[in-house]
């Protein structure tokens, strides 16, 4: 598990989000070459500590940014 710093898109507050790192296969024009991009899967629904809006959900992968 990692902690991701995720900026609230509504108010700009930086929140900490527990995530799992996952590698997602990316479509490539060359079928023999597989490209993977690292993404982060939130472990729980996270609400912004400042404005209370939902900023991360387990079903929505995050593409990143910054990890501690
Ligand atoms: Zn917010």
GROMACS .gro file of N, CA and C and ligand atoms in nm:
model
  205
    1UNK      N    1   0.084  -0.121   0.000
    1UNK     CA    2   0.000   0.000   0.000
    1UNK      C    3   0.087   0.125   0.000
    2UNK      N    4   0.041   0.223  -0.073
    2UNK     CA    5   0.110   0.352  -0.074
    2UNK      C    6   0.011   0.461  -0.034
    3UNK      N    7   0.066   0.574   0.001
    3UNK     CA    8  -0.019   0.690   0.027
    3UNK      C    9   0.006   0.790  -0.085
    4UNK      N   10  -0.101   0.824  -0.149
    4UNK     CA   11  -0.093   0.915  -0.261
    4UNK      C   12  -0.143   1.052  -0.217
    5UNK      N   13  -0.074   1.154  -0.262
    5UNK     CA   14  -0.125   1.288  -0.237
    5UNK      C   15  -0.208   1.329  -0.356
    6UNK      N   16  -0.333   1.356  -0.329
    6UNK     CA   17  -0.425   1.387  -0.437
    6UNK      C   18  -0.490   1.521  -0.410
    7UNK      N   19  -0.482   1.607  -0.510
    7UNK     CA   20  -0.536   1.742  -0.494
    7UNK      C   21  -0.685   1.739  -0.524
    8UNK      N   22  -0.762   1.794  -0.434
    8UNK     CA   23  -0.906   1.803  -0.455
    8UNK      C   24  -0.932   1.896  -0.573
    9UNK      N   25  -1.011   1.845  -0.671
    9UNK     CA   26  -1.033   1.927  -0.789
    9UNK      C   27  -1.140   2.035  -0.764
   10UNK      N   28  -1.205   2.028  -0.649
   10UNK     CA   29  -1.309   2.126  -0.619
   10UNK      C   30  -1.252   2.245  -0.541
   11UNK      N   31  -1.169   2.217  -0.441
   11UNK     CA   32  -1.122   2.327  -0.355
   11UNK      C   33  -0.970   2.340  -0.353
   12UNK      N   34  -0.899   2.241  -0.409
   12UNK     CA   35  -0.753   2.253  -0.416
   12UNK      C   36  -0.678   2.199  -0.297
   13UNK      N   37  -0.749   2.147  -0.198
   13UNK     CA   38  -0.684   2.092  -0.079
   13UNK      C   39  -0.614   1.960  -0.111
   14UNK      N   40  -0.494   1.942  -0.055
   14UNK     CA   41  -0.420   1.816  -0.078
   14UNK      C   42  -0.461   1.712   0.024
   15UNK      N   43  -0.513   1.602  -0.023
   15UNK     CA   44  -0.556   1.493   0.063
   15UNK      C   45  -0.464   1.373   0.046
   16UNK      N   46  -0.463   1.290   0.149
   16UNK     CA   47  -0.385   1.165   0.144
   16UNK      C   48  -0.479   1.050   0.115
   17UNK      N   49  -0.445   0.972   0.016
   17UNK     CA   50  -0.532   0.863  -0.028
   17UNK      C   51  -0.455   0.732  -0.024
   18UNK      N   52  -0.505   0.632   0.049
   18UNK     CA   53  -0.440   0.500   0.047
   18UNK      C   54  -0.469   0.429  -0.085
   19UNK      N   55  -0.365   0.381  -0.150
   19UNK     CA   56  -0.381   0.321  -0.282
   19UNK      C   57  -0.296   0.195  -0.297
   20UNK      N   58  -0.334   0.115  -0.394
   20UNK     CA   59  -0.249   0.007  -0.444
   20UNK      C   60  -0.199   0.047  -0.581
   21UNK      N   61  -0.073   0.019  -0.606
   21UNK     CA   62  -0.021   0.046  -0.738
   21UNK      C   63  -0.058  -0.068  -0.832
   22UNK      N   64  -0.105  -0.034  -0.949
   22UNK     CA   65  -0.137  -0.136  -1.049
   22UNK      C   66  -0.076  -0.097  -1.182
   23UNK      N   67  -0.044  -0.199  -1.260
   23UNK     CA   68   0.007  -0.171  -1.395
   23UNK      C   69  -0.105  -0.199  -1.494
   24UNK      N   70  -0.132  -0.104  -1.577
   24UNK     CA   71  -0.241  -0.117  -1.672
   24UNK      C   72  -0.183  -0.126  -1.813
   25UNK      N   73  -0.229  -0.230  -1.882
   25UNK     CA   74  -0.180  -0.249  -2.018
   25UNK      C   75  -0.236  -0.139  -2.108
   26UNK      N   76  -0.150  -0.086  -2.189
   26UNK     CA   77  -0.191   0.023  -2.275
   26UNK      C   78  -0.190  -0.025  -2.420
   27UNK      N   79  -0.290   0.017  -2.494
   27UNK     CA   80  -0.293  -0.020  -2.634
   27UNK      C   81  -0.175   0.042  -2.707
   28UNK      N   82  -0.117  -0.040  -2.792
   28UNK     CA   83  -0.001   0.008  -2.864
   28UNK      C   84  -0.021  -0.023  -3.012
   29UNK      N   85   0.027   0.060  -3.099
   29UNK     CA   86   0.012   0.032  -3.243
   29UNK      C   87   0.089  -0.093  -3.286
   30UNK      N   88   0.190  -0.129  -3.210
   30UNK     CA   89   0.269  -0.248  -3.241
   30UNK      C   90   0.222  -0.362  -3.149
   31UNK      N   91   0.150  -0.461  -3.203
   31UNK     CA   92   0.089  -0.564  -3.117
   31UNK      C   93   0.188  -0.648  -3.038
   32UNK      N   94   0.310  -0.659  -3.084
   32UNK     CA   95   0.407  -0.741  -3.009
   32UNK      C   96   0.467  -0.667  -2.891
   33UNK      N   97   0.450  -0.536  -2.892
   33UNK     CA   98   0.506  -0.457  -2.782
   33UNK      C   99   0.394  -0.420  -2.686
   34UNK      N  100   0.410  -0.464  -2.562
   34UNK     CA  101   0.310  -0.427  -2.464
   34UNK      C  102   0.363  -0.315  -2.376
   35UNK      N  103   0.281  -0.214  -2.364
   35UNK     CA  104   0.321  -0.102  -2.280
   35UNK      C  105   0.234  -0.101  -2.155
   36UNK      N  106   0.297  -0.078  -2.044
   36UNK     CA  107   0.222  -0.073  -1.919
   36UNK      C  108   0.241   0.064  -1.855
   37UNK      N  109   0.133   0.116  -1.808
   37UNK     CA  110   0.145   0.242  -1.736
   37UNK      C  111   0.105   0.221  -1.590
   38UNK      N  112   0.182   0.278  -1.499
   38UNK     CA  113   0.148   0.264  -1.357
   38UNK      C  114   0.030   0.353  -1.321
   39UNK      N  115  -0.066   0.294  -1.250
   39UNK     CA  116  -0.179   0.372  -1.203
   39UNK      C  117  -0.205   0.333  -1.058
   40UNK      N  118  -0.292   0.405  -0.995
   40UNK     CA  119  -0.317   0.382  -0.853
   40UNK      C  120  -0.464   0.359  -0.828
   41UNK      N  121  -0.490   0.253  -0.753
   41UNK     CA  122  -0.627   0.216  -0.723
   41UNK      C  123  -0.658   0.253  -0.578
   42UNK      N  124  -0.749   0.346  -0.557
   42UNK     CA  125  -0.783   0.383  -0.419
   42UNK      C  126  -0.842   0.264  -0.344
   43UNK      N  127  -0.806   0.248  -0.217
   43UNK     CA  128  -0.853   0.134  -0.138
   43UNK      C  129  -0.989   0.162  -0.075
   44UNK      N  130  -1.028   0.286  -0.073
   44UNK     CA  131  -1.155   0.320  -0.012
   44UNK      C  132  -1.207   0.449  -0.075
   45UNK      N  133  -1.334   0.478  -0.048
   45UNK     CA  134  -1.387   0.606  -0.094
   45UNK      C  135  -1.326   0.716  -0.007
   46UNK      N  136  -1.266   0.814  -0.068
   46UNK     CA  137  -1.201   0.921   0.006
   46UNK      C  138  -1.273   1.052  -0.021
   47UNK      N  139  -1.310   1.117   0.088
   47UNK     CA  140  -1.372   1.249   0.075
   47UNK      C  141  -1.271   1.355   0.114
   48UNK      N  142  -1.278   1.467   0.045
   48UNK     CA  143  -1.189   1.578   0.075
   48UNK      C  144  -1.210   1.622   0.220
   49UNK      N  145  -1.098   1.638   0.293
   49UNK     CA  146  -1.110   1.677   0.434
   49UNK      C  147  -1.161   1.818   0.449
   50UNK      N  148  -1.145   1.897   0.345
   50UNK     CA  149  -1.184   2.036   0.358
   50UNK      C  150  -1.328   2.061   0.312
   51UNK      N  151  -1.363   2.013   0.192
   51UNK     CA  152  -1.496   2.044   0.139
   51UNK      C  153  -1.592   1.925   0.142
   52UNK      N  154  -1.542   1.804   0.173
   52UNK     CA  155  -1.629   1.689   0.189
   52UNK      C  156  -1.674   1.620   0.061
   53UNK      N  157  -1.626   1.668  -0.053
   53UNK     CA  158  -1.665   1.602  -0.178
   53UNK      C  159  -1.580   1.477  -0.200
   54UNK      N  160  -1.638   1.380  -0.269
   54UNK     CA  161  -1.565   1.256  -0.297
   54UNK      C  162  -1.459   1.283  -0.404
   55UNK      N  163  -1.336   1.251  -0.371
   55UNK     CA  164  -1.227   1.276  -0.467
   55UNK      C  165  -1.164   1.149  -0.518
   56UNK      N  166  -1.191   1.035  -0.454
   56UNK     CA  167  -1.133   0.909  -0.501
   56UNK      C  168  -1.226   0.795  -0.463
   57UNK      N  169  -1.241   0.700  -0.554
   57UNK     CA  170  -1.322   0.581  -0.530
   57UNK      C  171  -1.248   0.461  -0.583
   58UNK      N  172  -1.270   0.345  -0.519
   58UNK     CA  173  -1.197   0.224  -0.560
   58UNK      C  174  -1.211   0.189  -0.707
   59UNK      N  175  -1.324   0.219  -0.768
   59UNK     CA  176  -1.340   0.178  -0.908
   59UNK      C  177  -1.274   0.274  -1.007
   60UNK      N  178  -1.230   0.388  -0.958
   60UNK     CA  179  -1.168   0.485  -1.047
   60UNK      C  180  -1.018   0.491  -1.026
   61UNK      N  181  -0.946   0.439  -1.123
   61UNK     CA  182  -0.801   0.440  -1.112
   61UNK      C  183  -0.747   0.581  -1.132
   62UNK      N  184  -0.638   0.608  -1.060
   62UNK     CA  185  -0.576   0.740  -1.067
   62UNK      C  186  -0.444   0.729  -1.140
   63UNK      N  187  -0.420   0.821  -1.226
   63UNK     CA  188  -0.294   0.825  -1.296
   63UNK      C  189  -0.210   0.938  -1.236
   64UNK      N  190  -0.086   0.912  -1.210
   64UNK     CA  191  -0.016   1.006  -1.121
   64UNK      C  192   0.110   1.081  -1.164
   65UNK      N  193   0.156   1.159  -1.088
   65UNK     CA  194   0.167   1.259  -0.983
   65UNK      C  195   0.270   1.227  -0.873
   66UNK      N  196   0.227   1.207  -0.754
   66UNK     CA  197   0.320   1.205  -0.643
   66UNK      C  198   0.286   1.099  -0.539
   67UNK      N  199   0.382   1.025  -0.496
   67UNK     CA  200   0.358   0.921  -0.396
   67UNK      C  201   0.463   0.934  -0.287
   68UNK      N  202   0.422   0.905  -0.165
   68UNK     CA  203   0.517   0.901  -0.054
   68UNK      C  204   0.560   0.759  -0.031
   69LIG    ZN1  205  -1.203   1.981  -0.148
   0.00000   0.00000   0.00000
